[in-house]
CSV table of C-alpha atoms in Angstrom, one decimal:
chain,number,residue,atom,x,y,z
A,1475,UNK,CA,1.1,-31.4,-15.6
A,1476,UNK,CA,-1.8,-31.6,-13.1
A,1477,UNK,CA,-1.6,-27.8,-11.2
A,1478,UNK,CA,-3.5,-29.1,-8.6
A,1479,UNK,CA,-1.1,-32.0,-7.9
A,1480,UNK,CA,2.2,-30.4,-8.7
A,1481,UNK,CA,2.7,-29.0,-5.1
A,1482,UNK,CA,1.2,-31.6,-3.0
A,1483,UNK,CA,3.1,-31.4,0.2
A,1484,UNK,CA,3.3,-27.7,0.4
A,1485,UNK,CA,1.3,-25.8,3.0
A,1486,UNK,CA,-1.2,-24.3,0.2
A,1487,UNK,CA,-4.7,-23.2,1.8
A,1488,UNK,CA,-4.3,-26.2,4.6
A,1489,UNK,CA,-7.1,-26.3,6.9
A,1490,UNK,CA,-10.6,-28.1,7.3
A,1491,UNK,CA,-12.3,-25.7,5.1
A,1492,UNK,CA,-13.6,-26.9,1.5
A,1493,UNK,CA,-16.2,-24.8,0.5
A,1494,UNK,CA,-16.1,-23.5,-3.0
A,1495,UNK,CA,-15.5,-19.7,-3.0
A,1496,UNK,CA,-17.7,-19.8,-6.4
A,1497,UNK,CA,-20.5,-21.1,-4.4
A,1498,UNK,CA,-20.0,-18.7,-1.4
A,1499,UNK,CA,-19.5,-15.9,-2.8
A,1500,UNK,CA,-22.1,-16.4,-5.9
A,1501,UNK,CA,-19.2,-16.2,-8.8
A,1502,UNK,CA,-20.1,-18.2,-11.7
A,1503,UNK,CA,-19.1,-15.8,-14.6
A,1504,UNK,CA,-17.9,-17.2,-17.8
A,1505,UNK,CA,-15.0,-14.9,-17.8
A,1506,UNK,CA,-13.9,-16.1,-14.4
A,1507,UNK,CA,-14.4,-19.9,-14.8
A,1508,UNK,CA,-12.4,-19.8,-18.2
A,1509,UNK,CA,-9.5,-19.2,-16.3
A,1510,UNK,CA,-9.8,-22.1,-14.6
A,1511,UNK,CA,-6.9,-24.4,-15.4
A,1512,UNK,CA,-4.8,-21.9,-16.8
A,1513,UNK,CA,-1.6,-21.0,-15.9
A,1514,UNK,CA,-0.8,-17.1,-15.0
A,1515,UNK,CA,1.9,-16.2,-16.9
A,1516,UNK,CA,2.3,-12.5,-14.9
A,1517,UNK,CA,1.3,-11.7,-11.2
A,1518,UNK,CA,0.4,-8.2,-10.5
A,1519,UNK,CA,-0.1,-8.4,-6.8
A,1520,UNK,CA,-1.8,-4.9,-4.8
A,1521,UNK,CA,-1.2,-3.9,-1.4
A,1522,UNK,CA,-3.1,-1.0,0.2
A,1523,UNK,CA,-1.3,-0.8,3.4
A,1524,UNK,CA,-2.4,-1.0,6.7
A,1525,UNK,CA,-6.1,-0.9,5.1
A,1526,UNK,CA,-9.0,-1.7,7.9
A,1527,UNK,CA,-12.4,-2.9,6.5
A,1528,UNK,CA,-13.6,0.6,7.8
A,1529,UNK,CA,-11.0,2.3,5.3
A,1530,UNK,CA,-12.5,0.1,2.2
A,1531,UNK,CA,-16.1,0.8,2.9
A,1532,UNK,CA,-15.5,4.4,4.0
A,1533,UNK,CA,-13.8,5.3,0.4
A,1534,UNK,CA,-16.3,3.4,-1.4
A,1535,UNK,CA,-19.5,5.5,0.8
A,1536,UNK,CA,-17.1,8.5,-0.1
A,1537,UNK,CA,-16.4,7.7,-3.6
A,1538,UNK,CA,-20.7,7.4,-4.4
A,1539,UNK,CA,-21.5,10.6,-2.3
A,1540,UNK,CA,-19.1,12.6,-3.2
A,1541,UNK,CA,-17.8,11.8,-7.0
A,1542,UNK,CA,-21.2,9.3,-7.8
A,1543,UNK,CA,-19.3,6.4,-8.9
A,1544,UNK,CA,-18.8,2.8,-7.0
A,1545,UNK,CA,-14.8,2.6,-6.1
A,1546,UNK,CA,-13.6,-0.1,-8.7
A,1547,UNK,CA,-12.7,-2.3,-6.3
A,1548,UNK,CA,-16.3,-2.5,-5.2
A,1549,UNK,CA,-17.4,-3.3,-8.8
A,1550,UNK,CA,-14.8,-6.7,-9.0
A,1551,UNK,CA,-17.7,-7.4,-6.4
A,1552,UNK,CA,-21.0,-6.1,-7.8
A,1553,UNK,CA,-20.0,-7.3,-11.6
A,1554,UNK,CA,-18.9,-10.7,-10.0
A,1555,UNK,CA,-15.4,-10.3,-11.1
A,1556,UNK,CA,-13.6,-11.6,-8.4
A,1557,UNK,CA,-12.6,-14.5,-6.2
A,1558,UNK,CA,-13.1,-13.1,-2.5
A,1559,UNK,CA,-11.4,-14.6,0.7
A,1560,UNK,CA,-10.6,-13.1,4.4
A,1561,UNK,CA,-7.2,-13.6,5.3
A,1562,UNK,CA,-5.6,-13.8,9.2
A,1563,UNK,CA,-2.8,-11.6,9.3
A,1564,UNK,CA,-0.9,-12.7,12.0
A,1565,UNK,CA,3.2,-12.9,12.5
A,1566,UNK,CA,5.2,-15.2,14.3
A,1567,UNK,CA,5.6,-13.1,16.8
A,1568,UNK,CA,2.2,-12.1,17.5
A,1569,UNK,CA,-1.5,-11.7,16.2
A,1570,UNK,CA,-0.6,-7.8,15.3
A,1571,UNK,CA,1.8,-7.9,12.4
A,1572,UNK,CA,3.4,-5.2,11.5
A,1573,UNK,CA,4.5,-4.7,7.6
A,1574,UNK,CA,8.0,-6.3,7.7
A,1575,UNK,CA,6.7,-9.7,9.0
A,1576,UNK,CA,3.6,-9.3,7.0
A,1577,UNK,CA,4.8,-8.9,3.8
A,1578,UNK,CA,7.6,-11.8,4.9
A,1579,UNK,CA,4.6,-13.7,4.6
A,1580,UNK,CA,3.7,-13.1,1.5
A,1581,UNK,CA,6.8,-12.9,0.3
A,1582,UNK,CA,9.1,-15.8,1.8
A,1583,UNK,CA,5.8,-18.2,2.3
A,1584,UNK,CA,7.0,-18.6,6.3
A,1585,UNK,CA,5.4,-16.2,9.0
A,1586,UNK,CA,8.7,-14.2,11.0
A,1587,UNK,CA,9.5,-12.1,13.7
A,1588,UNK,CA,8.1,-8.9,13.8
A,1589,UNK,CA,10.7,-6.4,12.5
A,1590,UNK,CA,12.4,-8.8,10.2
A,1591,UNK,CA,12.3,-9.5,6.5
A,1592,UNK,CA,12.6,-13.0,5.4
A,1593,UNK,CA,14.6,-14.1,8.5
A,1594,UNK,CA,12.9,-16.8,10.3
A,1595,UNK,CA,13.0,-17.4,14.3
A,1596,UNK,CA,15.6,-19.2,14.3
A,1597,UNK,CA,17.7,-17.3,11.9
A,1598,UNK,CA,17.4,-19.0,8.7
A,1599,UNK,CA,17.0,-16.9,5.4
A,1600,UNK,CA,13.7,-17.7,3.5
A,1601,UNK,CA,14.0,-16.8,-0.1
A,1602,UNK,CA,11.4,-13.9,-1.5
A,1603,UNK,CA,9.5,-15.0,-4.2
A,1604,UNK,CA,10.4,-12.0,-6.1
A,1605,UNK,CA,13.6,-13.8,-6.2
A,1606,UNK,CA,12.7,-17.0,-7.1
A,1607,UNK,CA,10.5,-15.8,-10.2
A,1608,UNK,CA,14.0,-13.5,-11.4
A,1609,UNK,CA,15.5,-17.2,-11.1
A,1610,UNK,CA,12.8,-18.1,-13.5
A,1611,UNK,CA,13.3,-16.2,-16.2
A,1612,UNK,CA,10.8,-13.0,-15.2
A,1613,UNK,CA,10.8,-9.8,-14.9
A,1614,UNK,CA,9.8,-8.4,-11.3
A,1615,UNK,CA,9.4,-4.6,-9.9
A,1616,UNK,CA,7.6,-2.9,-7.1
A,1617,UNK,CA,6.2,0.5,-7.1
A,1618,UNK,CA,5.0,2.4,-3.6
A,1619,UNK,CA,4.4,5.7,-2.4
A,1620,UNK,CA,6.6,5.6,0.3
A,1621,UNK,CA,10.1,4.7,0.1
A,1622,UNK,CA,10.7,2.1,-2.2
A,1623,UNK,CA,12.8,0.0,0.5
A,1624,UNK,CA,10.6,0.0,2.8
A,1625,UNK,CA,9.3,-3.2,5.0
A,1626,UNK,CA,6.2,-3.7,2.1
A,1627,UNK,CA,8.3,-3.7,-1.2
A,1628,UNK,CA,11.8,-5.5,1.0
A,1629,UNK,CA,9.4,-8.6,1.9
A,1630,UNK,CA,9.2,-9.3,-1.6
A,1631,UNK,CA,13.0,-8.6,-2.5
A,1632,UNK,CA,15.1,-9.3,0.2
A,1633,UNK,CA,16.3,-10.9,3.5
A,1634,UNK,CA,17.0,-8.5,6.1
A,1635,UNK,CA,17.1,-9.3,9.8
A,1636,UNK,CA,16.1,-5.4,10.3
A,1637,UNK,CA,13.7,-3.6,8.6
A,1638,UNK,CA,15.4,-0.2,9.5
A,1639,UNK,CA,18.7,-1.6,7.2
A,1640,UNK,CA,16.6,1.0,4.3
A,1641,UNK,CA,20.4,2.2,2.9
A,1642,UNK,CA,21.7,-1.5,2.9
A,1643,UNK,CA,18.5,-2.7,1.2
A,1644,UNK,CA,18.6,0.1,-1.2
A,1645,UNK,CA,22.2,-1.5,-2.4
A,1646,UNK,CA,20.7,-5.0,-2.2
A,1647,UNK,CA,18.1,-4.0,-5.1
A,1648,UNK,CA,20.7,-3.2,-7.7
A,1649,UNK,CA,22.5,-6.5,-6.8
A,1650,UNK,CA,19.8,-8.7,-7.2
A,1651,UNK,CA,19.2,-6.9,-10.4
A,1652,UNK,CA,15.1,-6.3,-10.3
A,1653,UNK,CA,13.8,-4.4,-13.2
A,1654,UNK,CA,11.4,-1.8,-12.1
A,1655,UNK,CA,11.8,0.2,-8.7
A,1656,UNK,CA,9.5,3.4,-8.0
A,1657,UNK,CA,9.3,5.3,-4.8
A,1658,UNK,CA,11.0,7.5,-2.6
A,1659,UNK,CA,13.6,7.8,-0.7
A,1660,UNK,CA,16.4,9.6,-2.2
A,1661,UNK,CA,17.7,9.7,1.2
A,1662,UNK,CA,18.7,6.3,0.5
A,1663,UNK,CA,20.5,6.8,-2.7
A,1664,UNK,CA,22.2,10.1,-2.5
A,1665,UNK,CA,25.5,10.3,-1.3
A,1666,UNK,CA,24.7,13.8,-0.1
A,1667,UNK,CA,22.2,12.1,2.2
A,1668,UNK,CA,23.6,8.8,3.1
A,1669,UNK,CA,25.6,8.6,6.3
A,1670,UNK,CA,28.4,6.7,4.6
A,1671,UNK,CA,28.5,8.9,1.6
A,1672,UNK,CA,28.1,6.4,-0.7
A,1673,UNK,CA,26.6,6.9,-4.2
A,1674,UNK,CA,24.0,4.4,-4.9
A,1675,UNK,CA,22.4,5.9,-7.8
A,1676,UNK,CA,25.8,5.5,-9.3
A,1677,UNK,CA,25.9,2.1,-8.5
A,1678,UNK,CA,22.9,1.6,-10.6
A,1679,UNK,CA,23.9,3.5,-13.4
A,1680,UNK,CA,27.0,1.2,-13.6
A,1681,UNK,CA,24.5,-1.6,-14.1
A,1682,UNK,CA,22.5,-0.2,-16.9
A,1683,UNK,CA,19.7,1.7,-15.0
A,1684,UNK,CA,18.2,4.4,-16.2
A,1685,UNK,CA,17.5,6.9,-13.0
A,1686,UNK,CA,13.9,8.6,-12.8
A,1687,UNK,CA,13.4,11.8,-10.6
A,1688,UNK,CA,10.3,13.4,-11.7
A,1689,UNK,CA,6.5,12.7,-13.3
A,1690,UNK,CA,7.5,13.5,-16.7
A,1691,UNK,CA,10.6,10.8,-16.2
A,1692,UNK,CA,7.9,8.4,-16.8
A,1693,UNK,CA,6.7,9.5,-20.4
A,1694,UNK,CA,10.3,9.0,-21.4
A,1695,UNK,CA,11.8,5.7,-20.5
A,1696,UNK,CA,13.9,3.5,-22.4
A,1697,UNK,CA,12.4,0.1,-22.7
A,1698,UNK,CA,15.6,-1.3,-22.6
A,1699,UNK,CA,17.4,-0.5,-19.4
A,1700,UNK,CA,15.7,-1.4,-16.0
A,1701,UNK,CA,14.3,1.5,-14.1
A,1702,UNK,CA,14.7,3.3,-10.6
A,1703,UNK,CA,12.6,5.9,-10.0
A,1704,UNK,CA,13.2,8.2,-7.0
A,1705,UNK,CA,11.0,11.2,-6.7
A,1706,UNK,CA,11.3,12.1,-3.0
A,1707,UNK,CA,13.1,12.1,0.1
A,1708,UNK,CA,10.9,10.4,2.5
A,1709,UNK,CA,7.4,9.1,1.2
A,1710,UNK,CA,5.4,11.0,-1.7
A,1711,UNK,CA,3.1,13.2,-0.8
A,1712,UNK,CA,-0.5,12.7,0.4
A,1713,UNK,CA,-2.9,12.4,-2.5
A,1714,UNK,CA,-5.0,15.4,-0.9
A,1715,UNK,CA,-1.9,17.8,-0.2
A,1716,UNK,CA,-0.6,17.1,-3.4
A,1717,UNK,CA,-4.2,17.9,-5.3
A,1718,UNK,CA,-4.0,21.5,-3.9
A,1719,UNK,CA,-0.4,22.2,-4.2
A,1720,UNK,CA,1.3,23.4,-7.2
A,1721,UNK,CA,4.4,22.5,-5.7
A,1722,UNK,CA,3.4,19.0,-5.9
A,1723,UNK,CA,2.6,18.3,-9.1
A,1724,UNK,CA,5.6,16.9,-10.2
A,1725,UNK,CA,5.3,14.0,-8.2
A,1726,UNK,CA,3.6,10.9,-10.1
A,1727,UNK,CA,0.7,9.2,-9.1
A,1728,UNK,CA,0.8,5.5,-7.7
A,1729,UNK,CA,-1.6,4.6,-10.9
A,1730,UNK,CA,1.3,6.6,-13.3
A,1731,UNK,CA,4.1,4.4,-11.2
A,1732,UNK,CA,1.8,1.4,-11.9
A,1733,UNK,CA,1.1,2.0,-15.6
A,1734,UNK,CA,4.8,3.0,-16.3
A,1735,UNK,CA,5.6,-0.3,-14.6
A,1736,UNK,CA,3.2,-2.7,-16.6
A,1737,UNK,CA,4.1,-0.9,-19.9
A,1738,UNK,CA,7.8,-1.3,-19.3
A,1739,UNK,CA,7.7,-5.0,-18.1
A,1740,UNK,CA,4.6,-6.5,-20.5
A,1741,UNK,CA,6.1,-7.5,-23.4
A,1742,UNK,CA,8.8,-9.8,-22.1
A,1743,UNK,CA,8.8,-13.2,-23.0
A,1744,UNK,CA,8.5,-14.7,-20.0
A,1745,UNK,CA,6.3,-12.7,-18.5
A,1746,UNK,CA,6.6,-10.2,-15.0
A,1747,UNK,CA,5.8,-9.8,-11.6
A,1748,UNK,CA,4.8,-6.5,-10.0
A,1749,UNK,CA,4.0,-5.5,-6.5
A,1750,UNK,CA,1.9,-2.2,-5.9
A,1751,UNK,CA,1.6,-0.6,-2.7
A,1752,UNK,CA,-0.6,2.2,-1.5
A,1753,UNK,CA,1.9,2.5,1.8
A,1754,UNK,CA,0.7,5.6,2.9
A,1755,UNK,CA,-2.9,4.8,3.8
A,1756,UNK,CA,-0.8,2.9,6.6
A,1757,UNK,CA,0.7,6.3,7.5
A,1758,UNK,CA,-2.5,8.3,7.4
A,1759,UNK,CA,-4.2,5.8,9.6
A,1760,UNK,CA,-1.6,5.5,12.6
A,1761,UNK,CA,-2.3,9.2,13.0
A,1762,UNK,CA,-6.2,8.9,12.7
A,1763,UNK,CA,-6.0,11.3,9.8
A,1764,UNK,CA,-9.3,11.1,7.6
A,1765,UNK,CA,-8.6,13.3,4.3
A,1766,UNK,CA,-5.2,11.5,4.2
A,1767,UNK,CA,-6.8,8.4,4.4
A,1768,UNK,CA,-9.8,8.3,2.2
A,1769,UNK,CA,-8.0,10.3,-1.3
A,1770,UNK,CA,-5.1,7.8,-0.6
A,1771,UNK,CA,-7.3,4.9,-0.4
A,1772,UNK,CA,-9.2,6.3,-3.6
A,1773,UNK,CA,-5.6,6.8,-5.5
A,1774,UNK,CA,-5.2,3.0,-4.9
A,1775,UNK,CA,-8.7,2.4,-6.2
A,1776,UNK,CA,-6.8,4.6,-9.8
A,1777,UNK,CA,-4.2,2.6,-9.4
A,1778,UNK,CA,-6.5,-1.0,-9.5
A,1779,UNK,CA,-8.2,0.4,-12.7
A,1780,UNK,CA,-4.8,0.5,-14.7
A,1781,UNK,CA,-4.2,-2.7,-13.3
A,1782,UNK,CA,-7.8,-4.2,-14.7
A,1783,UNK,CA,-7.8,-2.2,-17.8
A,1784,UNK,CA,-4.3,-4.3,-18.4
A,1785,UNK,CA,-5.6,-8.2,-16.9
A,1786,UNK,CA,-8.9,-7.7,-18.9
A,1787,UNK,CA,-7.2,-7.5,-21.7
A,1788,UNK,CA,-4.4,-9.6,-21.4
A,1789,UNK,CA,-6.0,-12.9,-20.3
A,1790,UNK,CA,-3.0,-14.0,-18.4
A,1791,UNK,CA,-2.1,-11.9,-15.4
A,1792,UNK,CA,-3.3,-13.6,-12.0
A,1793,UNK,CA,-4.3,-9.6,-10.0
A,1794,UNK,CA,-4.3,-10.0,-6.2
A,1795,UNK,CA,-5.8,-7.1,-3.9
A,1796,UNK,CA,-5.2,-7.0,-0.8
A,1797,UNK,CA,-3.9,-5.4,2.4
A,1798,UNK,CA,-1.2,-6.8,4.8
A,1799,UNK,CA,-3.1,-5.7,8.0
A,1800,UNK,CA,-5.5,-3.6,9.3
A,1801,UNK,CA,-4.5,-0.4,11.6
A,1802,UNK,CA,-7.0,1.9,13.3
A,1803,UNK,CA,-10.2,0.3,12.6
A,1804,UNK,CA,-12.0,3.9,11.3
A,1805,UNK,CA,-15.4,3.9,10.9
A,1806,UNK,CA,-18.7,6.3,10.4
A,1807,UNK,CA,-20.6,6.3,13.8
A,1808,UNK,CA,-24.3,6.2,14.0
A,1809,UNK,CA,-26.6,9.3,14.1
A,1810,UNK,CA,-28.9,11.6,12.6
A,1811,UNK,CA,-26.6,13.7,10.6
A,1812,UNK,CA,-24.2,10.9,9.9
A,1813,UNK,CA,-24.4,11.2,6.3
A,1814,UNK,CA,-24.2,14.8,6.1
A,1815,UNK,CA,-21.5,14.6,8.3
A,1816,UNK,CA,-19.1,12.3,6.6
A,1817,UNK,CA,-20.0,14.2,3.4
A,1818,UNK,CA,-18.3,17.2,4.5
A,1819,UNK,CA,-14.9,15.8,4.5
A,1820,UNK,CA,-14.9,16.3,1.0
A,1821,UNK,CA,-14.6,20.3,2.1
A,1822,UNK,CA,-11.0,19.8,4.2
A,1823,UNK,CA,-8.6,21.2,1.9
A,1824,UNK,CA,-5.5,19.1,3.6
A,1825,UNK,CA,-4.0,17.0,5.7
A,1826,UNK,CA,-4.3,16.8,9.2
A,1827,UNK,CA,-0.3,15.9,9.1
A,1828,UNK,CA,-0.2,19.5,7.1
A,1829,UNK,CA,-2.9,21.3,8.9
A,1830,UNK,CA,-1.2,20.8,12.2
A,1831,UNK,CA,2.4,20.8,10.9
A,1832,UNK,CA,1.6,24.4,10.2
A,1833,UNK,CA,0.2,25.7,13.5
A,1834,UNK,CA,2.7,27.4,15.5
A,1835,UNK,CA,3.7,27.8,19.2
A,1836,UNK,CA,3.3,31.5,19.1
A,1837,UNK,CA,0.1,31.0,17.4
A,1838,UNK,CA,-2.8,32.5,19.6
A,1839,UNK,CA,-6.3,31.2,20.0
A,1840,UNK,CA,-8.3,32.6,16.9
A,1841,UNK,CA,-5.6,32.0,14.4
A,1842,UNK,CA,-6.3,28.4,15.6
A,1843,UNK,CA,-9.4,28.6,14.7
A,1844,UNK,CA,-9.0,30.6,11.9
A,1845,UNK,CA,-6.9,27.9,10.3
A,1846,UNK,CA,-9.0,25.3,10.9
A,1847,UNK,CA,-12.0,26.8,9.2
A,1848,UNK,CA,-9.6,27.7,6.6
A,1849,UNK,CA,-9.0,24.1,5.8
A,1850,UNK,CA,-11.8,22.3,7.6
A,1851,UNK,CA,-14.9,24.2,7.0
A,1852,UNK,CA,-16.0,24.3,10.7
A,1853,UNK,CA,-15.1,26.0,13.9
A,1854,UNK,CA,-13.8,24.9,17.2
A,1855,UNK,CA,-14.6,26.4,20.7
A,1856,UNK,CA,-11.9,28.3,22.5
A,1857,UNK,CA,-11.8,25.3,24.6
A,1858,UNK,CA,-10.5,23.1,21.7
A,1859,UNK,CA,-8.2,25.7,20.8
A,1860,UNK,CA,-6.7,25.9,23.4
A,1861,UNK,CA,-6.3,21.9,24.1
A,1862,UNK,CA,-4.7,21.9,20.7
A,1863,UNK,CA,-2.4,24.6,21.0
A,1864,UNK,CA,-0.9,22.9,24.2
A,1865,UNK,CA,0.1,20.6,22.4
A,1866,UNK,CA,2.9,23.2,20.7
A,1867,UNK,CA,4.3,24.5,24.0
A,1868,UNK,CA,7.9,23.3,24.3
A,1869,UNK,CA,8.0,21.2,21.1
A,1870,UNK,CA,11.3,21.1,19.4
A,1871,UNK,CA,11.3,22.4,15.6
A,1872,UNK,CA,12.6,18.5,14.6
A,1873,UNK,CA,9.8,16.7,16.1
A,1874,UNK,CA,7.2,17.5,13.7
A,1875,UNK,CA,5.8,15.3,11.5
A,1876,UNK,CA,3.7,12.2,11.3
A,1877,UNK,CA,6.2,10.0,12.8
A,1878,UNK,CA,5.6,12.4,16.3
A,1879,UNK,CA,2.0,11.8,15.6
A,1880,UNK,CA,1.4,11.3,19.5
A,1881,UNK,CA,3.6,14.8,20.2
A,1882,UNK,CA,1.6,16.2,17.8
A,1883,UNK,CA,-2.4,16.4,18.5
A,1884,UNK,CA,-3.3,14.1,15.7
A,1885,UNK,CA,-5.6,12.1,17.9
A,1886,UNK,CA,-7.0,15.3,19.7
A,1887,UNK,CA,-7.8,16.9,16.5
A,1888,UNK,CA,-9.3,13.3,15.3
A,1889,UNK,CA,-11.8,13.9,18.2
A,1890,UNK,CA,-12.4,17.2,17.3
A,1891,UNK,CA,-13.1,16.0,13.7
A,1892,UNK,CA,-15.3,12.9,15.2
A,1893,UNK,CA,-18.1,15.9,16.2
A,1894,UNK,CA,-18.3,17.4,12.7
A,1895,UNK,CA,-17.6,14.1,10.5
A,1896,UNK,CA,-18.9,11.1,12.4
A,1897,UNK,CA,-15.5,8.9,12.1
A,1898,UNK,CA,-14.6,7.2,15.1
A,1899,UNK,CA,-11.2,5.5,15.1
A,1900,UNK,CA,-10.2,2.5,18.0
A,1901,UNK,CA,-6.0,3.3,18.2
A,1902,UNK,CA,-3.0,4.7,16.1
A,1903,UNK,CA,-1.6,1.3,16.0
A,1904,UNK,CA,-2.0,-1.8,13.8
A,1905,UNK,CA,-5.0,-4.2,14.4
A,1906,UNK,CA,-5.1,-7.9,14.1
A,1907,UNK,CA,-8.6,-7.8,11.8
A,1908,UNK,CA,-9.0,-10.7,9.2
A,1909,UNK,CA,-8.8,-8.3,6.0
A,1910,UNK,CA,-10.5,-8.4,2.4
A,1911,UNK,CA,-8.6,-10.2,-0.1
A,1912,UNK,CA,-9.9,-10.3,-3.7
A,1913,UNK,CA,-8.1,-12.3,-7.2
A,1914,UNK,CA,-8.4,-12.3,-10.8
A,1915,UNK,CA,-7.2,-14.2,-13.9
A,1916,UNK,CA,-5.9,-17.2,-14.2
A,1917,UNK,CA,-5.2,-18.9,-10.5
A,1918,UNK,CA,-7.7,-17.2,-8.8
A,1919,UNK,CA,-10.0,-20.3,-8.9
A,1920,UNK,CA,-7.2,-21.4,-6.0
A,1921,UNK,CA,-8.3,-19.1,-3.7
A,1922,UNK,CA,-10.7,-20.7,-0.5
A,1923,UNK,CA,-12.7,-18.2,1.5
A,1924,UNK,CA,-10.1,-18.0,4.3
A,1925,UNK,CA,-6.3,-18.3,4.1
A,1926,UNK,CA,-3.5,-17.4,6.1
A,1927,UNK,CA,-1.1,-14.8,4.5
A,1928,UNK,CA,1.4,-17.4,4.1
A,1929,UNK,CA,-1.1,-18.9,1.6
A,1930,UNK,CA,-1.0,-16.7,-0.7
A,1931,UNK,CA,3.4,-17.2,-1.4
A,1932,UNK,CA,2.4,-20.9,-2.4
A,1933,UNK,CA,-0.8,-20.0,-4.6
A,1934,UNK,CA,1.3,-17.3,-6.7
A,1935,UNK,CA,4.0,-20.6,-7.2
A,1936,UNK,CA,1.0,-22.9,-8.1
A,1937,UNK,CA,-1.0,-20.1,-10.5
A,1938,UNK,CA,2.4,-19.9,-12.2
A,1939,UNK,CA,3.2,-23.5,-12.2
A,1940,UNK,CA,6.5,-22.6,-10.5
A,1941,UNK,CA,8.0,-25.4,-8.6
A,1942,UNK,CA,9.1,-24.6,-4.9
A,1943,UNK,CA,12.7,-25.9,-5.5
A,1944,UNK,CA,15.1,-23.3,-4.9
């Protein structure tokens, strides 16, 4: 079968661009050329949610300056291992997408309105790609650092008019029989936390699933049973908080979940497909939280190593590494002390979320100043401390946390930090930038230098020679 023609008539990578990515980016290694024409048995699709290009750049700068090494993502470029492109991330309703529409572009192959999952502008349902691969006999799974029912994993798996229907999505996964699902979101499975008191865990167990709750459970997985791993209420903790808290050591890293998922599915005769998402990179960008952002991006980078270690040995796996959209567009700012300032982020002991949520309305100015010195190793003025404290006057107890980032002083504190770390942000929301995309393995030679997000759906089908007839 001629893989170049069997999807003839699809919208795969259409347009006027005809440049060969081998020529554009100088990729000519024998290893990469050896994949040409080979069918991908497996696909691992990696998404650092909300990763602006500045996030990728700063993570590599931090890794080089503080850890003394290039990131695994940058090494793919430096070692000439990956095809590379820019990707347009728009949705059907805006040049700036949300995660649901973005994931649906990958998952369903069509652009949908922000907020929906594989439900078109006229109500039509687009079959998600992990269901397509399940119908062809492959195993399928998702792992994430946010709730497993969140928009990005759901976009590869289900149809839903509303991304917020996470209790329903939790039930859909069991009905569809996905093989490995790991992340947070206990409140959508636990009868004590669901509004309808339904025991969704019991529904999974009835279908033969093993339920994982702690990091240690990853070491005792039955290879013959599907897996549901739910390791937290809500999202998993930020990496930079987890690294400094003994209480959070029972939560797995993204790399650990990725390895467990690969090990669980890698011996399947028909192959497997796996989505791996660093979901809290997006949350950190929303909060202009530089420590949270960099350490969760570096955690994603450790998952890249796990994936590449497997893929380079396996030779039959297409690896896709990208983001669904930019967010907040952080970047380093010119100045005489820019390098020193940026490197000072290594002294931060926690995320801004932890720091700000532990300031109380009855703090005095000195307590705020001491708390910031303790956790960020720099001093603020009385005026700055007073500005921060003003945000807490009249704040209700249930108004704490990330999704109240416009009530707590996330933006104000990031502006104070900017004077000391030389990192600026353009907003606290998604952006419409073209984003970075890398591919390795069989099918990577199909990548053109500039693509739309929907193109990846059809590229995955072509790389595996799965015809788009469902």
